[in-house]
Tab-separated table of C-alpha atoms in Angstrom:
chain	number	residue	atom	x	y	z
A	12	MET	CA	-110.996	-45.652	110.155
A	13	VAL	CA	-111.534	-49.199	109.502
A	14	SER	CA	-110.101	-51.382	111.982
A	15	GLY	CA	-107.954	-54.717	111.880
A	16	LYS	CA	-110.809	-56.614	112.733
A	17	GLU	CA	-113.273	-54.970	110.485
A	18	ARG	CA	-110.796	-55.555	107.430
A	19	VAL	CA	-110.320	-58.848	107.818
A	20	GLU	CA	-114.011	-59.486	107.979
A	21	GLN	CA	-114.775	-57.672	104.748
A	22	TRP	CA	-111.803	-60.222	103.302
A	23	PHE	CA	-113.976	-63.172	104.288
A	24	ALA	CA	-116.911	-61.342	102.818
A	25	SER	CA	-114.930	-60.978	99.703
A	26	GLY	CA	-113.972	-64.111	99.527
A	27	LYS	CA	-110.386	-63.004	99.566
A	28	SER	CA	-109.322	-64.829	102.161
A	29	MET	CA	-111.212	-67.968	103.580
A	30	LYS	CA	-112.589	-67.989	107.000
A	31	PRO	CA	-111.542	-70.638	109.432
A	32	ARG	CA	-113.968	-73.385	109.907
A	33	SER	CA	-115.957	-72.447	106.783
A	34	TYR	CA	-115.866	-75.818	104.902
A	35	LYS	CA	-117.896	-78.752	105.921
A	36	TYR	CA	-114.726	-80.572	106.942
A	37	GLY	CA	-112.446	-79.338	109.188
A	38	TRP	CA	-108.997	-80.428	110.273
A	39	VAL	CA	-110.394	-81.143	114.129
A	40	ASP	CA	-113.427	-83.061	112.689
A	41	PHE	CA	-110.597	-85.186	110.623
A	42	ALA	CA	-108.496	-85.574	114.063
A	43	ARG	CA	-111.518	-86.283	116.305
A	44	ALA	CA	-112.262	-89.100	113.627
A	45	ILE	CA	-109.096	-90.523	113.484
A	46	ALA	CA	-109.174	-90.442	117.418
A	47	SER	CA	-112.282	-91.927	118.172
A	48	HIS	CA	-112.007	-94.889	115.385
A	49	CYS	CA	-108.887	-95.669	117.297
A	50	GLY	CA	-110.731	-95.918	120.653
A	51	VAL	CA	-110.552	-92.494	122.115
A	52	GLU	CA	-113.441	-92.261	124.568
A	53	ASN	CA	-115.498	-89.206	125.718
A	54	LEU	CA	-114.856	-87.201	122.501
A	55	GLU	CA	-117.126	-84.741	121.191
A	56	LEU	CA	-118.009	-85.350	117.608
A	57	SER	CA	-119.542	-83.053	115.328
A	58	GLU	CA	-121.399	-84.115	112.536
A	59	ALA	CA	-118.638	-83.760	109.966
A	60	ALA	CA	-116.554	-86.109	112.246
A	61	LYS	CA	-119.012	-88.366	112.414
A	62	ASP	CA	-119.504	-88.567	108.795
A	63	LEU	CA	-115.923	-88.828	108.176
A	64	GLN	CA	-115.638	-91.787	110.368
A	65	GLU	CA	-118.334	-93.764	108.748
A	66	ALA	CA	-117.696	-93.259	105.638
A	67	HIS	CA	-113.869	-93.514	105.251
A	68	LEU	CA	-112.761	-95.349	108.271
A	69	SER	CA	-115.948	-97.518	109.140
A	70	GLY	CA	-115.091	-101.771	108.794
A	71	SER	CA	-111.115	-100.545	108.871
A	72	GLU	CA	-109.355	-102.555	111.899
A	73	HIS	CA	-105.816	-101.796	110.805
A	74	VAL	CA	-105.486	-97.691	109.853
A	75	VAL	CA	-102.444	-96.294	108.339
A	76	LEU	CA	-102.179	-92.193	108.006
A	77	ILE	CA	-99.610	-90.609	105.724
A	78	LEU	CA	-99.575	-86.904	106.342
A	79	VAL	CA	-97.362	-85.312	102.929
A	80	ASP	CA	-96.357	-82.197	104.614
A	81	GLY	CA	-97.455	-78.952	101.978
A	82	LEU	CA	-99.452	-81.160	99.766
A	83	GLY	CA	-102.258	-78.898	99.163
A	84	MET	CA	-105.304	-79.519	96.834
A	85	SER	CA	-104.619	-77.492	94.326
A	86	GLN	CA	-101.208	-78.820	93.770
A	87	LEU	CA	-102.866	-82.540	94.121
A	88	ALA	CA	-105.152	-81.482	91.398
A	89	LYS	CA	-102.482	-80.791	88.889
A	90	MET	CA	-100.496	-84.159	89.138
A	91	SER	CA	-101.192	-86.099	86.330
A	92	GLU	CA	-104.405	-87.745	86.379
A	93	SER	CA	-102.940	-91.187	86.176
A	94	SER	CA	-101.080	-90.645	89.482
A	95	PHE	CA	-101.951	-92.941	92.503
A	96	LEU	CA	-102.846	-90.032	94.953
A	97	ARG	CA	-105.067	-88.043	92.040
A	98	ARG	CA	-107.096	-91.540	91.235
A	99	ASN	CA	-107.669	-92.369	94.833
A	100	CYS	CA	-108.761	-88.656	96.245
A	101	VAL	CA	-112.277	-88.847	97.309
A	102	GLY	CA	-112.440	-85.158	98.818
A	103	LYS	CA	-110.876	-82.300	100.416
A	104	MET	CA	-110.686	-80.747	103.952
A	105	GLN	CA	-109.990	-77.299	105.301
A	106	SER	CA	-106.897	-77.351	107.491
A	107	ILE	CA	-106.460	-75.370	110.786
A	108	PHE	CA	-105.431	-71.753	111.473
A	109	PRO	CA	-102.762	-70.792	110.911
A	110	ALA	CA	-102.129	-73.293	107.859
A	111	SER	CA	-98.891	-74.583	109.317
A	112	THR	CA	-97.239	-77.326	110.688
A	113	ALA	CA	-96.546	-77.132	113.839
A	114	PRO	CA	-100.033	-76.008	114.858
A	115	ALA	CA	-101.666	-78.575	112.345
A	116	ILE	CA	-99.732	-81.719	113.439
A	117	THR	CA	-100.741	-80.514	117.543
A	118	THR	CA	-104.417	-80.416	116.222
A	119	LEU	CA	-103.942	-83.560	114.685
A	120	VAL	CA	-102.396	-85.388	117.927
A	121	THR	CA	-104.292	-83.462	120.290
A	122	ALA	CA	-107.753	-83.245	118.278
A	123	ASP	CA	-108.135	-79.834	119.609
A	124	TYR	CA	-107.738	-76.540	118.305
A	125	PRO	CA	-104.824	-74.041	118.565
A	126	ASN	CA	-106.812	-71.673	121.003
A	127	LYS	CA	-106.809	-74.573	123.286
A	128	HIS	CA	-103.222	-76.119	123.059
A	129	ALA	CA	-101.457	-73.143	122.522
A	130	ILE	CA	-99.450	-73.926	119.828
A	131	THR	CA	-99.970	-71.250	117.691
A	132	SER	CA	-97.277	-70.876	115.413
A	133	TRP	CA	-94.083	-72.345	114.369
A	134	TRP	CA	-92.392	-69.769	116.464
A	135	ILE	CA	-93.425	-69.046	120.034
A	136	ARG	CA	-92.334	-66.849	122.215
A	137	LEU	CA	-91.869	-68.645	126.062
A	138	ALA	CA	-92.233	-65.494	128.364
A	139	GLU	CA	-91.177	-68.028	131.235
A	140	HIS	CA	-87.328	-68.365	129.869
A	141	ASP	CA	-87.508	-64.700	127.598
A	142	LEU	CA	-86.772	-66.452	124.326
A	143	ILE	CA	-88.642	-67.593	121.088
A	144	ALA	CA	-88.694	-71.043	120.475
A	145	GLU	CA	-89.061	-73.145	117.308
A	146	VAL	CA	-91.126	-75.655	118.869
A	147	LEU	CA	-91.181	-78.484	116.426
A	148	PRO	CA	-86.988	-78.504	116.299
A	149	PHE	CA	-87.613	-77.869	120.224
A	150	TRP	CA	-84.729	-74.952	119.758
A	151	GLU	CA	-84.264	-71.406	120.875
A	152	ARG	CA	-84.943	-69.807	117.265
A	153	PHE	CA	-81.326	-67.919	116.603
A	154	SER	CA	-78.970	-70.287	118.452
A	155	HIS	CA	-80.425	-73.732	117.917
A	156	LYS	CA	-80.014	-74.308	121.726
A	157	PRO	CA	-82.226	-77.186	122.837
A	158	LEU	CA	-84.827	-75.669	125.157
A	159	GLU	CA	-84.082	-78.293	127.880
A	160	GLU	CA	-80.984	-76.553	128.560
A	161	TYR	CA	-83.290	-73.642	129.335
A	162	GLY	CA	-85.205	-75.683	131.995
A	163	SER	CA	-87.927	-76.384	129.289
A	164	CYS	CA	-89.790	-79.545	128.864
A	165	ALA	CA	-92.265	-80.626	126.151
A	166	GLU	CA	-94.909	-80.707	128.859
A	167	ASP	CA	-94.352	-77.334	129.215
A	168	VAL	CA	-94.339	-76.259	125.708
A	169	PHE	CA	-97.423	-78.166	124.609
A	170	PRO	CA	-99.952	-77.653	127.671
A	171	VAL	CA	-102.604	-80.472	126.158
A	172	ALA	CA	-101.591	-84.214	125.893
A	173	SER	CA	-101.437	-85.800	122.596
A	174	ARG	CA	-104.536	-88.219	122.114
A	175	PHE	CA	-102.478	-91.414	121.082
A	176	LYS	CA	-101.922	-92.556	124.660
A	177	ASP	CA	-105.634	-93.170	124.700
A	178	PHE	CA	-105.830	-95.325	121.650
A	179	LYS	CA	-106.947	-99.060	121.495
A	180	ALA	CA	-105.354	-99.739	118.197
A	181	LYS	CA	-101.824	-100.090	118.605
A	182	PRO	CA	-100.138	-96.859	117.373
A	183	ARG	CA	-96.550	-96.457	115.235
A	184	THR	CA	-94.908	-93.459	114.286
A	185	VAL	CA	-92.664	-93.628	111.040
A	186	THR	CA	-90.846	-90.392	110.894
A	187	CYS	CA	-87.669	-89.139	109.322
A	188	ALA	CA	-84.719	-90.831	111.565
A	189	GLN	CA	-83.533	-87.457	112.379
A	190	TYR	CA	-86.799	-86.561	113.958
A	191	VAL	CA	-87.887	-89.989	116.000
A	192	GLU	CA	-86.363	-88.914	119.486
A	193	THR	CA	-87.094	-85.177	119.314
A	194	ALA	CA	-88.852	-83.776	122.512
A	195	PHE	CA	-91.806	-83.411	120.151
A	196	SER	CA	-92.048	-86.262	118.217
A	197	ARG	CA	-91.982	-87.984	121.768
A	198	TYR	CA	-94.980	-86.087	122.872
A	199	ALA	CA	-96.957	-86.107	119.235
A	200	ARG	CA	-96.927	-89.838	119.702
A	201	SER	CA	-97.561	-90.125	123.532
A	202	TYR	CA	-94.306	-91.816	124.031
A	203	THR	CA	-95.392	-95.099	121.794
A	204	SER	CA	-93.710	-96.792	119.563
A	205	GLY	CA	-91.551	-94.622	117.205
A	206	VAL	CA	-89.476	-95.496	114.016
A	207	GLY	CA	-87.137	-93.600	111.504
A	208	TYR	CA	-86.710	-93.986	108.163
A	209	GLY	CA	-84.636	-92.505	105.265
A	210	ASP	CA	-85.541	-93.264	101.848
A	211	PHE	CA	-89.042	-93.647	100.643
A	212	LYS	CA	-88.746	-97.443	100.115
A	213	SER	CA	-87.431	-97.967	103.918
A	214	GLY	CA	-90.382	-95.892	105.047
A	215	VAL	CA	-93.123	-98.236	103.075
A	216	GLU	CA	-91.148	-100.948	104.496
A	217	GLN	CA	-91.740	-99.651	107.995
A	218	VAL	CA	-95.113	-98.863	107.432
A	219	VAL	CA	-95.695	-102.672	106.400
A	220	ASN	CA	-93.799	-104.062	108.986
A	221	HIS	CA	-95.928	-102.293	111.638
A	222	VAL	CA	-99.124	-103.626	110.015
A	223	ASN	CA	-97.786	-106.950	109.617
A	224	GLU	CA	-96.308	-107.367	113.288
A	225	ARG	CA	-99.664	-106.350	114.556
A	226	MET	CA	-101.856	-108.811	112.563
A	227	ASN	CA	-99.132	-111.879	113.286
A	228	GLU	CA	-99.767	-111.092	117.068
A	229	GLY	CA	-103.138	-111.392	116.626
A	230	ASP	CA	-103.827	-107.788	117.371
A	231	ASP	CA	-107.508	-106.583	116.218
A	232	SER	CA	-106.679	-103.350	115.488
A	233	SER	CA	-103.597	-100.739	114.897
A	234	PHE	CA	-102.474	-97.145	113.885
A	235	THR	CA	-99.775	-96.329	111.588
A	236	TYR	CA	-98.719	-92.825	111.303
A	237	TRP	CA	-95.989	-91.442	108.416
A	238	TYR	CA	-94.988	-88.394	108.193
A	239	LEU	CA	-93.574	-87.148	104.509
A	240	PRO	CA	-91.769	-83.687	105.391
A	241	GLN	CA	-89.741	-83.166	101.753
A	242	TYR	CA	-92.068	-82.024	99.321
A	243	ASP	CA	-92.495	-78.554	101.986
A	244	LYS	CA	-89.179	-78.624	102.165
A	245	HIS	CA	-88.055	-78.022	98.804
A	246	CYS	CA	-91.186	-76.149	98.077
A	247	HIS	CA	-89.929	-73.086	100.810
A	248	GLU	CA	-86.605	-73.210	99.158
A	249	GLU	CA	-87.950	-73.196	95.313
A	250	GLY	CA	-91.386	-72.530	95.228
A	251	ILE	CA	-94.453	-74.587	94.215
A	252	ASN	CA	-93.626	-75.194	90.546
A	253	ASN	CA	-89.714	-75.982	90.951
A	254	GLU	CA	-89.355	-79.108	88.595
A	255	LYS	CA	-87.499	-80.549	91.520
A	256	ALA	CA	-90.891	-80.372	93.714
A	257	TRP	CA	-92.641	-82.034	91.309
A	258	SER	CA	-90.061	-84.602	91.284
A	259	ILE	CA	-90.306	-85.417	94.879
A	260	LEU	CA	-93.998	-85.333	94.805
A	261	ARG	CA	-93.746	-87.919	92.037
A	262	GLU	CA	-91.661	-90.282	93.810
A	263	ILE	CA	-94.247	-89.928	97.046
A	264	ASP	CA	-96.793	-90.721	94.786
A	265	GLU	CA	-94.428	-93.763	93.753
A	266	ALA	CA	-93.898	-94.645	96.876
A	267	ILE	CA	-97.667	-94.751	98.474
A	268	ALA	CA	-98.744	-96.826	95.614
A	269	HIS	CA	-96.241	-99.325	96.329
A	270	LEU	CA	-97.273	-99.606	99.753
A	271	SER	CA	-100.985	-100.383	98.632
A	272	LYS	CA	-99.592	-103.051	97.095
A	273	GLN	CA	-97.750	-104.492	99.566
A	274	LEU	CA	-100.473	-104.223	102.144
A	275	ALA	CA	-102.690	-105.697	99.557
A	276	GLY	CA	-106.046	-104.598	101.527
A	277	LYS	CA	-104.563	-105.480	104.857
A	278	ALA	CA	-105.063	-101.720	105.707
A	279	ARG	CA	-107.131	-98.603	105.068
A	280	ILE	CA	-104.504	-95.766	103.569
A	281	ILE	CA	-105.587	-92.298	104.004
A	282	VAL	CA	-103.431	-89.412	102.579
A	283	THR	CA	-103.887	-85.821	103.353
A	284	ALA	CA	-101.875	-83.016	104.339
A	285	ASP	CA	-101.292	-80.426	106.795
A	286	HIS	CA	-101.564	-77.208	104.525
A	287	GLY	CA	-100.856	-76.056	101.053
A	288	GLN	CA	-98.497	-73.603	100.090
A	289	VAL	CA	-98.311	-71.065	97.694
A	290	ASP	CA	-95.504	-68.510	95.993
A	291	VAL	CA	-94.732	-65.765	97.274
A	292	PRO	CA	-93.209	-62.726	95.581
A	293	ARG	CA	-90.142	-60.716	96.438
A	294	GLU	CA	-92.080	-57.321	96.463
A	295	LYS	CA	-94.588	-58.857	99.197
A	296	SER	CA	-91.500	-59.809	101.535
A	297	ALA	CA	-91.188	-57.239	103.953
A	298	ILE	CA	-88.064	-57.074	106.104
A	299	MET	CA	-87.332	-55.951	109.701
A	300	GLU	CA	-83.791	-54.931	110.499
A	301	GLU	CA	-82.611	-55.531	113.508
A	302	GLY	CA	-81.784	-52.177	115.632
A	303	SER	CA	-84.624	-50.270	113.807
A	304	PRO	CA	-86.984	-48.199	115.880
A	305	ILE	CA	-89.978	-50.612	115.178
A	306	LEU	CA	-88.027	-53.425	117.070
A	307	ASP	CA	-86.991	-50.907	119.458
A	308	CYS	CA	-90.735	-51.017	120.538
A	309	LEU	CA	-90.779	-54.899	121.461
A	310	THR	CA	-90.201	-56.505	124.589
A	311	SER	CA	-88.558	-59.811	122.304
A	312	LEU	CA	-88.042	-60.324	118.328
A	313	PRO	CA	-91.041	-60.927	116.422
A	314	SER	CA	-92.401	-64.835	116.707
A	315	GLY	CA	-95.360	-66.296	114.478
A	316	GLU	CA	-94.942	-67.488	111.193
A	317	PRO	CA	-93.493	-65.176	108.377
A	318	SER	CA	-96.940	-65.093	106.903
A	319	MET	CA	-98.665	-64.156	110.623
A	320	PRO	CA	-95.629	-62.243	112.417
A	321	VAL	CA	-96.521	-62.091	116.379
A	322	PHE	CA	-95.294	-58.801	118.268
A	323	HIS	CA	-94.931	-58.789	121.860
A	324	VAL	CA	-94.798	-54.655	122.886
A	325	GLN	CA	-93.378	-53.011	125.630
A	326	GLU	CA	-96.514	-51.601	128.012
A	327	GLY	CA	-97.080	-48.129	126.850
A	328	ARG	CA	-95.505	-48.123	123.239
A	329	GLU	CA	-98.584	-49.815	121.584
A	330	GLU	CA	-99.603	-46.689	119.432
A	331	GLU	CA	-96.145	-45.941	118.773
A	332	PHE	CA	-95.302	-49.286	117.338
A	333	ALA	CA	-98.697	-49.581	115.470
A	334	HIS	CA	-97.983	-46.220	113.962
A	335	LEU	CA	-94.338	-47.031	112.712
A	336	PHE	CA	-96.308	-50.512	111.239
A	337	GLN	CA	-98.787	-48.924	109.492
A	338	LYS	CA	-96.204	-46.575	107.561
A	339	ASP	CA	-93.721	-49.322	106.613
A	340	TYR	CA	-95.781	-52.554	106.104
A	341	GLY	CA	-99.267	-51.000	106.018
A	342	HIS	CA	-99.561	-51.890	102.212
A	343	ILE	CA	-98.206	-55.909	102.560
A	344	PHE	CA	-100.069	-56.574	106.418
A	345	THR	CA	-102.870	-55.446	108.721
A	346	LEU	CA	-102.193	-55.254	112.316
A	347	LEU	CA	-104.691	-56.623	114.441
A	348	THR	CA	-104.774	-56.574	118.212
A	349	VAL	CA	-104.734	-59.874	120.184
A	350	ASP	CA	-108.115	-58.887	121.531
A	351	GLU	CA	-109.650	-58.481	117.831
A	352	ILE	CA	-107.794	-62.011	117.061
A	353	SER	CA	-109.750	-63.511	119.642
A	354	GLN	CA	-113.280	-61.883	118.686
A	355	LEU	CA	-112.475	-63.377	115.210
A	356	GLU	CA	-111.874	-66.617	116.638
A	357	LEU	CA	-109.575	-67.712	114.392
A	358	PHE	CA	-107.545	-70.111	116.061
A	359	GLY	CA	-110.596	-71.995	117.002
A	360	PRO	CA	-114.348	-71.286	118.670
A	361	GLY	CA	-114.247	-69.674	121.850
A	362	LYS	CA	-111.955	-67.640	123.653
A	363	LEU	CA	-108.312	-67.856	123.641
A	364	SER	CA	-106.216	-69.943	126.789
A	365	GLU	CA	-104.440	-67.836	128.864
A	366	MET	CA	-101.283	-69.455	127.277
A	367	ALA	CA	-102.071	-69.224	123.560
A	368	LYS	CA	-103.023	-65.654	124.188
A	369	ASP	CA	-99.413	-64.885	126.068
A	370	ARG	CA	-97.937	-66.632	123.258
A	371	LEU	CA	-100.089	-64.626	120.591
A	372	GLY	CA	-98.315	-61.092	122.061
A	373	THR	CA	-99.819	-57.721	121.466
A	374	PHE	CA	-100.457	-57.747	118.075
A	375	VAL	CA	-100.561	-60.200	115.216
A	376	ALA	CA	-100.337	-59.058	111.341
A	377	LEU	CA	-102.506	-60.630	108.595
A	378	SER	CA	-102.455	-60.657	104.915
A	379	ASN	CA	-104.934	-61.299	102.354
A	380	GLU	CA	-102.435	-62.580	100.011
A	381	PRO	CA	-99.088	-64.298	99.440
A	382	ALA	CA	-96.625	-61.807	101.936
A	383	ALA	CA	-93.461	-62.663	104.141
A	384	MET	CA	-91.995	-60.922	107.215
A	385	LEU	CA	-88.493	-61.417	107.204
A	386	LEU	CA	-86.188	-60.608	110.132
A	387	LYS	CA	-82.747	-59.370	109.305
A	388	ARG	CA	-80.324	-59.648	112.085
A	389	ASN	CA	-77.166	-57.620	112.599
A	390	GLY	CA	-74.392	-58.735	110.336
A	391	GLY	CA	-77.088	-61.587	108.929
A	392	SER	CA	-78.471	-62.026	105.563
A	393	VAL	CA	-82.260	-62.894	104.835
A	394	PHE	CA	-83.628	-65.994	103.905
A	395	HIS	CA	-86.557	-65.324	101.104
A	396	PHE	CA	-89.186	-67.845	101.036
A	397	ALA	CA	-89.771	-68.840	97.816
A	398	GLY	CA	-92.728	-71.029	98.884
A	399	ILE	CA	-95.360	-69.946	101.557
A	400	HIS	CA	-97.944	-70.826	104.183
A	401	GLY	CA	-99.975	-69.680	107.468
A	402	GLY	CA	-102.323	-67.484	105.264
A	403	MET	CA	-105.622	-67.975	104.788
A	404	SER	CA	-106.042	-68.397	101.049
A	405	GLU	CA	-107.795	-71.454	99.555
A	406	GLU	CA	-104.425	-72.961	98.291
A	407	GLU	CA	-103.070	-72.874	101.839
A	408	MET	CA	-106.041	-73.967	103.403
A	409	ILE	CA	-107.609	-76.945	101.406
A	410	ILE	CA	-106.063	-80.131	101.514
A	411	PRO	CA	-106.925	-83.266	100.120
A	412	LEU	CA	-108.253	-86.566	101.632
A	413	VAL	CA	-107.239	-89.700	99.693
A	414	VAL	CA	-108.662	-92.848	100.962
A	415	VAL	CA	-107.367	-96.659	99.528
A	416	GLY	CA	-108.535	-99.879	100.698
């Protein structure tokens, strides 16, 4: 019988899935190039990171990094040839695995891989509190009760420090107003300056204000990070080809073009994404119902991602769980042990840290096509994702690199 590890290796060999770190320029290379350019010392830079720094950052004292959540290269390539983003796209990179916001942004700010920083997915089981956390909102998954009320702080959940604290180029994070003072936002920017914005126009104003402030105060350099989650959110709800999603993307394109005019060459603008998205067919959305025999094998409800569910199985019930999973979900997902996951080095080169290994549980399920594992709680309904990410397709993993100025 073919093992889960062997099956995933077959996907990579056939081209059905994209092996992490298989493209010339990777997300960690990019994160380290940014950090190094902004003055962080003693970073191990790959040749790819050096290339990125030399080609796209050299000679730029003031840098504006814009992250358009969910904008994969495949979607940018469908934009009008006259669009600002497409005209200024200079290349592409490969995102982290899983290609998802929580691991990707944590990688961006730490310049390290998920196997080290231990933010391995959107939902993470915190064994010390016996709960499943949504780590970016920093609350318990089901009740939305803040993790602080369980006695948890950002440093407990995010064991690797953000590099922003070491930036010699003065940083400012511009994010949605409701996110500015969340535990994750404060951690991600290392408690440096952060401001909120409402619409795209106010976001542009905040970015321009920071660059002008730094220049007027005589600073030699600055770093401004602008986070745009609007496109990704709508793709999850309506799918990647929905007209509203395209309308939002056109608004973003216009806002960045306007920003470029406002800055008038004062700063290097870099636009990229944390991941792409794909539509997921309803028939590839599997549902686990609370109270079912398979969930009875677990120590907690599933965590991970819809496209990469994670299972913490009770000791001694591993074979029972694997049998039930194969029977009910084997036509969509392949089950791998955490040791197989570690051997494949999906989350980064080398071994999983103890915390990352603990958070990845007993088994992780993967698919070589767009798929989702959904949970139906007692008396509740199921939210079906129209668009999804976190898998290993090229559409999810390849992201654009746009450079202006």
